Short mmCIF file of C-alpha atoms in Angstrom, two decimals:
data_model
loop_
_atom_site.label_atom_id
_atom_site.label_comp_id
_atom_site.label_asym_id
_atom_site.label_seq_id
_atom_site.Cartn_x
_atom_site.Cartn_y
_atom_site.Cartn_z
CA MET A 1 78.60 43.58 90.88
CA ASN A 2 77.77 40.76 93.54
CA TRP A 3 75.21 38.31 92.25
CA SER A 4 71.66 38.44 93.46
CA TRP A 5 68.85 35.95 93.66
CA MET A 6 66.50 38.95 92.76
CA VAL A 7 67.64 39.09 89.22
CA ASP A 8 67.39 35.22 88.47
CA PRO A 9 63.76 34.54 87.01
CA PRO A 10 63.60 31.06 88.38
CA LEU A 11 64.47 32.12 91.95
CA LEU A 12 62.08 35.19 91.51
CA SER A 13 59.14 32.60 90.67
CA LEU A 14 60.03 30.48 93.46
CA ALA A 15 59.96 33.34 95.80
CA LYS A 16 56.57 34.07 94.51
CA GLU A 17 55.72 30.72 95.11
CA ILE A 18 56.67 30.71 98.75
CA LYS A 19 54.67 33.78 99.30
CA GLN A 20 51.59 31.91 97.85
CA VAL A 21 52.21 28.53 100.26
CA ILE A 22 52.43 30.91 103.30
CA ALA A 23 49.30 32.57 102.37
CA ARG A 24 47.60 29.23 102.27
CA LYS A 25 49.29 27.63 105.15
CA LYS A 26 46.59 27.72 107.52
CA ASP A 27 43.80 26.13 105.24
CA MET A 28 46.29 23.67 104.15
CA SER A 29 47.16 22.36 107.41
CA LYS A 30 43.52 21.18 108.38
CA ALA A 31 43.61 17.34 107.97
CA ALA A 32 39.74 17.29 108.46
CA ASP A 33 39.42 19.02 105.10
CA LEU A 34 41.10 16.09 103.35
CA SER A 35 39.06 13.54 101.34
CA ALA A 36 39.20 9.90 102.66
CA ARG A 37 41.35 9.28 99.55
CA GLU A 38 43.86 11.89 100.49
CA LYS A 39 44.01 10.73 104.17
CA GLN A 40 44.56 7.17 102.97
CA LEU A 41 47.41 8.19 100.85
CA VAL A 42 48.97 10.09 103.74
CA ARG A 43 48.75 7.22 105.91
CA ASP A 44 50.32 4.84 103.12
CA ILE A 45 52.87 7.20 102.76
CA TRP A 46 53.95 7.42 106.38
CA GLU A 47 53.73 3.68 106.76
CA GLN A 48 56.18 3.19 103.70
CA THR A 49 58.48 5.81 105.21
CA ASN A 50 58.56 3.97 108.35
CA VAL A 51 59.21 0.73 106.85
CA ARG A 52 62.29 1.81 105.04
CA ASN A 53 63.50 4.19 107.86
CA VAL A 54 64.73 1.44 110.30
CA ASP A 55 68.79 1.70 109.75
CA ASN A 56 71.41 3.28 107.27
CA VAL A 57 71.54 0.08 105.06
CA GLU A 58 67.76 0.32 104.27
CA ARG A 59 67.70 4.28 103.99
CA THR A 60 70.60 4.00 101.47
CA ARG A 61 69.20 1.32 99.50
CA ALA A 62 65.68 3.25 99.26
CA TYR A 63 67.32 6.28 97.87
CA LEU A 64 68.99 4.35 95.17
CA ASP A 65 65.54 2.36 94.40
CA TYR A 66 63.88 5.82 94.18
CA TYR A 67 66.55 7.41 91.74
CA GLN A 68 66.49 4.41 89.60
CA LYS A 69 62.89 4.95 88.73
CA HIS A 70 62.98 8.74 88.85
CA THR A 71 66.20 9.89 87.30
CA GLU A 72 65.04 13.62 86.93
CA ILE A 73 65.36 13.59 91.01
CA HIS A 74 69.07 14.27 91.13
CA TRP A 75 69.04 14.67 94.81
CA ALA A 76 68.13 10.91 95.44
CA LEU A 77 71.30 9.70 94.05
CA LEU A 78 73.22 12.30 95.98
CA ALA A 79 71.43 11.31 99.05
CA HIS A 80 72.41 7.52 98.32
CA LEU A 81 75.95 8.27 98.03
CA VAL A 82 76.32 10.57 101.08
CA SER A 83 74.28 8.06 103.17
CA ARG A 84 76.79 5.37 102.16
CA ASN A 85 79.35 7.53 103.77
CA ALA A 86 77.50 8.15 106.67
CA GLY A 87 77.12 4.21 107.12
CA TRP A 88 81.02 4.04 106.55
CA SER A 89 81.38 6.49 109.50
CA MET A 90 79.35 4.67 111.80
CA THR A 91 81.12 1.08 111.23
CA ASP A 92 84.59 2.94 111.55
CA LEU A 93 83.45 3.63 115.22
CA SER A 94 83.37 -0.16 115.61
CA GLY A 95 86.38 -0.83 113.17
CA GLU A 96 90.23 -1.43 113.37
CA LEU A 97 91.27 1.95 114.40
CA LEU A 98 88.68 4.54 116.03
CA PRO A 99 87.93 2.09 119.00
CA ARG A 100 91.80 2.53 120.10
CA LEU A 101 91.24 6.25 119.90
CA LEU A 102 87.86 6.74 121.46
CA SER A 103 86.15 5.59 124.58
CA VAL A 104 82.92 3.21 124.29
CA ARG A 105 80.77 6.11 125.36
CA GLU A 106 82.35 8.24 122.71
CA GLN A 107 81.90 5.68 120.11
CA ARG A 108 78.16 5.42 121.28
CA ASP A 109 77.59 9.17 121.34
CA TYR A 110 79.18 9.47 117.69
CA PHE A 111 76.98 6.74 116.41
CA PHE A 112 73.63 8.19 117.74
CA PHE A 113 74.64 11.42 116.46
CA LEU A 114 75.24 10.07 112.88
CA GLU A 115 72.27 7.86 113.08
CA ARG A 116 69.77 10.66 114.33
CA GLY A 117 70.88 12.92 111.56
CA ASN A 118 70.39 10.03 108.89
CA TRP A 119 66.98 9.14 110.37
CA LEU A 120 65.70 12.65 110.36
CA ILE A 121 66.87 13.47 107.00
CA PHE A 122 65.11 10.46 105.46
CA ARG A 123 61.79 11.19 107.47
CA ASP A 124 61.64 14.54 106.36
CA VAL A 125 62.56 13.72 102.52
CA TYR A 126 61.33 10.51 101.80
CA PRO A 127 57.54 11.26 102.28
CA GLN A 128 58.15 14.30 99.68
CA LEU A 129 59.72 11.86 97.17
CA LEU A 130 56.77 9.36 97.58
CA LEU A 131 54.27 12.22 97.07
CA TYR A 132 56.08 13.27 93.91
CA GLU A 133 55.88 9.68 92.71
CA GLU A 134 52.29 9.88 93.19
CA SER A 135 51.62 12.68 91.69
CA VAL A 136 53.46 11.52 88.52
CA ARG A 137 51.48 8.25 88.75
CA ARG A 138 48.33 10.33 88.92
CA GLN A 139 49.29 12.93 86.62
CA THR A 140 48.35 15.70 89.01
CA ASN A 141 50.02 18.00 91.72
CA LEU A 142 49.30 16.49 95.12
CA PHE A 143 51.75 19.06 96.90
CA HIS A 144 48.83 20.51 99.00
CA LEU A 145 49.40 17.31 101.13
CA LEU A 146 52.89 18.15 102.03
CA PRO A 147 51.91 20.02 105.55
CA GLN A 148 50.71 16.49 106.54
CA PHE A 149 54.50 15.38 106.58
CA GLN A 150 55.35 18.66 108.66
CA VAL A 151 57.82 19.77 105.86
CA SER A 152 58.89 23.29 105.70
CA VAL A 153 56.97 26.01 103.40
CA PHE A 154 60.06 26.57 101.59
CA THR A 155 60.17 22.93 100.51
CA GLN A 156 56.48 22.92 99.61
CA ALA A 157 56.97 26.03 97.37
CA LEU A 158 60.20 24.16 95.79
CA TRP A 159 58.32 21.05 94.76
CA ASN A 160 55.26 23.11 93.40
CA HIS A 161 57.87 25.25 91.19
CA PHE A 162 59.54 21.93 90.12
CA TRP A 163 56.26 20.38 88.98
CA LYS A 164 55.54 23.65 86.69
CA ALA A 165 59.04 24.28 85.62
CA GLY A 166 61.02 20.99 85.95
CA ASP A 167 64.32 22.45 86.95
CA CYS A 168 66.08 19.17 88.34
CA GLU A 169 69.30 21.34 89.46
CA LEU A 170 67.08 24.01 91.23
CA LEU A 171 65.19 21.13 93.13
CA ALA A 172 68.47 19.40 94.04
CA ALA A 173 69.90 22.64 95.26
CA GLY A 174 66.77 23.57 97.30
CA LEU A 175 66.65 19.92 98.83
CA ILE A 176 70.33 20.27 99.76
CA VAL A 177 69.25 23.69 101.52
CA ASN A 178 66.15 22.32 103.09
CA GLU A 179 67.94 19.03 104.65
CA GLN A 180 70.82 20.84 106.13
CA GLN A 181 68.52 23.56 107.55
CA HIS A 182 66.41 20.89 108.93
CA LEU A 183 69.43 19.16 110.57
CA GLU A 184 70.70 22.37 112.02
CA VAL A 185 67.26 22.85 113.84
CA GLN A 186 66.95 19.16 114.90
CA VAL A 187 70.39 18.12 115.62
CA MET A 188 73.18 20.85 115.46
CA GLN A 189 71.38 23.25 117.82
CA ASN A 190 70.49 20.50 120.31
CA GLU A 191 72.15 20.82 123.50
CA SER A 192 72.63 17.28 124.05
CA TYR A 193 74.26 16.76 120.89
CA LYS A 194 76.75 20.03 121.47
CA LYS A 195 77.86 18.45 124.79
CA THR A 196 78.48 14.87 123.64
CA VAL A 197 79.63 15.32 120.02
CA LEU A 198 80.06 18.77 118.65
CA ASP A 199 82.06 20.54 121.53
CA THR A 200 84.20 17.59 122.20
CA LEU A 201 88.00 17.20 121.80
CA PRO A 202 87.68 14.03 119.41
CA PHE A 203 85.44 15.92 117.39
CA THR A 204 87.90 18.75 117.02
CA PHE A 205 90.66 16.34 116.60
CA GLN A 206 88.89 15.05 113.52
CA GLU A 207 88.40 18.36 112.27
CA LEU A 208 92.04 19.47 112.58
CA LEU A 209 93.57 16.33 110.91
CA SER A 210 90.72 16.45 108.04
CA LEU A 211 90.06 12.77 108.96
CA ASN A 212 86.59 13.18 107.03
CA GLN A 213 85.94 12.40 103.24
CA ILE A 214 82.88 12.10 101.26
CA LEU A 215 83.63 9.28 98.76
CA PHE A 216 81.94 8.43 95.71
CA PRO A 217 83.67 5.09 94.46
CA CYS A 218 83.95 4.74 90.47
CA GLN A 219 83.40 1.96 88.26
CA GLY A 220 86.19 0.76 86.22
CA ASP A 221 88.82 -1.64 85.44
CA LYS A 222 91.44 -0.39 87.64
CA ARG A 223 92.15 -1.38 91.06
CA PRO A 224 91.74 0.06 93.67
CA LEU A 225 88.85 1.67 92.52
CA ARG A 226 89.05 5.43 91.69
CA LEU A 227 87.57 7.88 94.12
CA VAL A 228 86.08 11.18 93.57
CA GLY A 229 84.54 13.62 96.52
CA GLU A 230 85.32 16.13 99.05
CA SER A 231 87.02 16.62 102.29
CA VAL A 232 84.63 17.63 104.89
CA SER A 233 85.63 20.61 107.20
CA HIS A 234 83.93 22.86 109.69
CA PHE A 235 80.92 20.34 109.83
CA ALA A 236 79.21 22.44 112.70
CA SER A 237 78.97 25.05 110.14
CA LEU A 238 75.46 25.28 108.39
CA LEU A 239 76.83 27.30 105.36
CA GLU A 240 79.85 24.98 104.94
CA ARG A 241 77.52 21.77 104.97
CA ILE A 242 75.40 23.34 102.22
CA SER A 243 78.38 24.55 100.30
CA LEU A 244 79.78 20.97 100.40
CA GLY A 245 76.37 19.30 99.23
CA LYS A 246 76.25 21.81 96.16
CA ARG A 247 80.01 20.98 95.40
CA LEU A 248 79.21 17.30 95.37
CA TYR A 249 76.02 17.73 93.28
CA VAL A 250 78.08 19.53 90.73
CA LEU A 251 81.21 16.86 90.91
CA LEU A 252 78.61 14.18 90.28
CA PHE A 253 75.90 15.70 87.84
CA ARG A 254 77.98 18.20 85.69
CA GLU A 255 80.91 15.90 85.18
CA GLU A 256 79.34 13.04 82.86
CA LYS A 257 81.96 10.63 83.35
CA ASN A 258 81.68 10.80 87.34
CA LEU A 259 78.04 10.27 86.99
CA ALA A 260 78.04 7.26 84.89
CA SER A 261 80.74 5.58 86.70
CA VAL A 262 79.60 6.19 89.99
CA LEU A 263 76.10 4.92 89.31
CA ALA A 264 77.54 1.86 87.58
CA TRP A 265 79.28 1.09 90.68
CA ALA A 266 76.32 1.94 93.08
CA SER A 267 74.00 0.03 91.14
CA ARG A 268 76.33 -3.07 91.05
CA GLN A 269 77.71 -2.96 94.85
CA PRO A 270 74.96 -3.21 97.71
CA HIS A 271 75.67 -1.30 100.63
CA THR A 272 76.57 -3.02 103.72
CA GLY A 273 78.35 -0.44 105.55
CA SER A 274 81.76 -2.03 105.47
CA ARG A 275 84.50 -0.20 103.53
CA LYS A 276 85.25 -3.36 102.04
CA ASP A 277 82.41 -2.60 99.74
CA PHE A 278 85.00 -0.08 97.79
CA TRP A 279 88.27 -1.00 98.85
CA PRO A 280 88.57 -4.83 99.66
CA HIS A 281 92.33 -4.83 99.17
CA LEU A 282 92.51 -2.62 102.37
CA PHE A 283 89.42 -3.61 104.61
CA HIS A 284 87.66 -7.02 105.42
CA ASP A 285 84.28 -7.44 107.18
CA ILE A 286 85.80 -10.12 109.33
CA LYS A 287 88.20 -9.29 111.98
CA GLU A 288 91.46 -11.22 111.34
CA GLY A 289 94.03 -9.60 114.09
CA LEU A 290 94.35 -10.97 117.71
CA PRO A 291 92.42 -9.10 120.24
CA GLY A 292 94.35 -6.85 122.77
CA LYS A 293 97.65 -6.92 120.49
CA PRO A 294 99.22 -3.29 119.83
CA HIS A 295 98.46 -1.99 116.57
CA GLN A 296 101.21 -2.24 113.97
CA ARG A 297 101.23 0.03 110.87
CA ARG A 298 99.25 -1.65 108.08
CA VAL A 299 98.98 0.87 105.11
CA GLU A 300 101.58 2.38 103.23
CA ASN A 301 101.08 4.18 99.69
CA CYS A 302 97.51 2.94 99.68
CA GLN A 303 98.52 -0.80 99.88
CA LEU A 304 98.87 -3.19 102.59
CA ARG A 305 102.53 -3.85 104.00
CA SER A 306 103.94 -7.10 103.72
CA LYS A 307 102.17 -9.85 105.69
CA MET A 308 99.73 -7.40 107.20
CA SER A 309 96.19 -8.24 107.34
CA PRO A 310 93.37 -5.97 106.10
CA LEU A 311 91.89 -3.38 108.36
CA TYR A 312 88.70 -4.51 110.19
CA SER A 313 85.77 -2.75 108.67
CA PRO A 314 82.53 -4.40 109.79
CA GLN A 315 79.13 -4.57 108.24
CA LEU A 316 76.86 -2.09 109.98
CA GLN A 317 74.20 -4.42 110.74
CA GLN A 318 76.99 -6.59 112.58
CA ALA A 319 78.25 -3.44 114.32
CA TRP A 320 75.02 -1.57 115.61
CA LYS A 321 71.62 -2.44 116.69
CA GLN A 322 68.69 -0.48 115.21
CA VAL A 323 67.62 2.50 117.07
CA GLU A 324 64.11 3.62 118.19
CA HIS A 325 64.01 7.16 117.55
CA ALA A 326 61.98 9.90 119.51
CA GLU A 327 59.87 12.19 117.25
CA PRO A 328 61.17 15.32 116.47
CA MET A 329 59.96 18.92 117.22
CA GLU A 330 57.65 20.48 114.77
CA LYS A 331 59.50 23.65 113.78
CA ASP A 332 59.83 25.28 110.50
CA TRP A 333 63.26 26.34 109.81
CA TYR A 334 62.33 29.03 107.18
CA ARG A 335 62.40 32.47 108.24
CA SER A 336 62.98 34.65 105.06
CA ARG A 337 63.70 34.71 101.16
CA ASP A 338 67.40 35.65 102.16
CA VAL A 339 67.87 31.67 102.11
CA LEU A 340 67.28 31.94 98.00
CA SER A 341 70.68 33.20 97.84
CA LEU A 342 71.86 29.95 99.03
CA LEU A 343 70.77 27.92 95.87
CA ARG A 344 73.29 29.25 93.34
CA LEU A 345 75.18 26.31 92.18
CA PRO A 346 79.14 26.46 92.06
CA SER A 347 81.25 25.89 88.69
CA LEU A 348 83.04 22.87 87.87
CA PRO A 349 86.61 23.35 89.16
CA GLU A 350 89.01 24.21 86.31
CA GLU A 351 92.30 22.66 87.67
CA GLU A 352 92.73 19.12 88.09
CA GLN A 353 91.15 17.83 91.37
CA VAL A 354 93.50 16.01 93.71
CA SER A 355 92.95 12.15 93.86
CA MET A 356 90.57 11.48 96.83
CA GLY A 357 92.21 7.97 97.02
CA GLU A 358 95.41 9.47 97.85
CA VAL A 359 93.80 11.96 100.41
CA TYR A 360 91.96 8.92 102.08
CA CYS A 361 95.04 7.08 102.32
CA ARG A 362 96.96 10.03 103.90
CA THR A 363 93.92 9.94 106.28
CA LEU A 364 94.47 6.08 107.08
CA GLU A 365 97.97 6.74 107.87
CA LYS A 366 97.47 9.66 110.01
CA ILE A 367 94.95 7.69 112.15
CA GLU A 368 97.35 4.63 112.42
CA LEU A 369 99.85 6.98 113.60
CA ALA A 370 97.77 8.31 116.18
CA VAL A 371 96.65 4.84 117.21
CA ILE A 372 100.28 3.84 117.46
CA ALA A 373 101.46 6.88 119.55
CA ARG A 374 98.68 6.60 121.90
CA GLY A 375 99.50 2.64 122.12
CA LYS A 376 102.79 3.72 123.48
CA ILE A 377 101.80 6.61 125.84
CA PHE A 378 99.05 4.23 127.49
CA GLY A 379 100.26 0.79 126.71
CA THR A 380 97.44 -0.25 124.30
#
């Protein structure tokens, strides 16, 4: 028999919470009904959010700062690690290899696509995190203020349920679903991004070659650092992005050795956006090669070839300027309780996982071969 959320007591409870939030929605949305203290709290939370929502480096740091204060909010650590990966993808666009495959316009379009998603998710979730923090400080539920931050009714119900039940895993799964649904409405269905990124040949090229991985570096004595994570495929699919987020969560929080070693590394290594942060044996944030010189293969079996300089991987704040973003449209993605079926987390895989370090090295080698082939064709 297929699993159904309707036989899962926590999800039944959440469904009732959603129904209550929808019933109260009209009254809850009136700012005029807030007390002076509540209005000030809303202003303070927006101000704190805007201060930290300036670029990928600051957002990534904010997520880790928050998790270290509130370890029950598992999603904050997952968001920190995924945001690190977004930063690495941003700097790849100005690094050693991708500028040899992409036009300047394509580099810029891809950066704005990644930056917009990173900004939107932070803008949506960070006020939620701060409101929870204030609720804990005051020891009272303040989630009736969530409509002031234009969050989904689903998310309001999710936090109310968490306040009562303290289910860390359900909250994490719910936030994964919420953020990907939010991204779907605000970015993936945006015609501009479809034209400049999602429907372009280079985006498909990356999908075909599996050139994207989410990597979680693990602290340890071995060098290079062990990497765990997942390959990204079918990024344009909402359901696949949600599934990926849940698999990453399980990999991190249901495998104790992963959680301890990943957190140790993240706490020790500040995020700069350069891949030198995790693999300095292959990457450097200072460009050492001569400009205009044809690319020669440098990586083989996860090591630099003899007498080869490291691949250039700049720090994010060297590579890209801060972006002024337009406000998102106000649109609640929630439509029906069917979404509750997406909250079930997968089990840890029983078979031993492929080394993500090896997978990532093969990716680098594929990109290098593509760069060399293009150079031979176009003389670059």
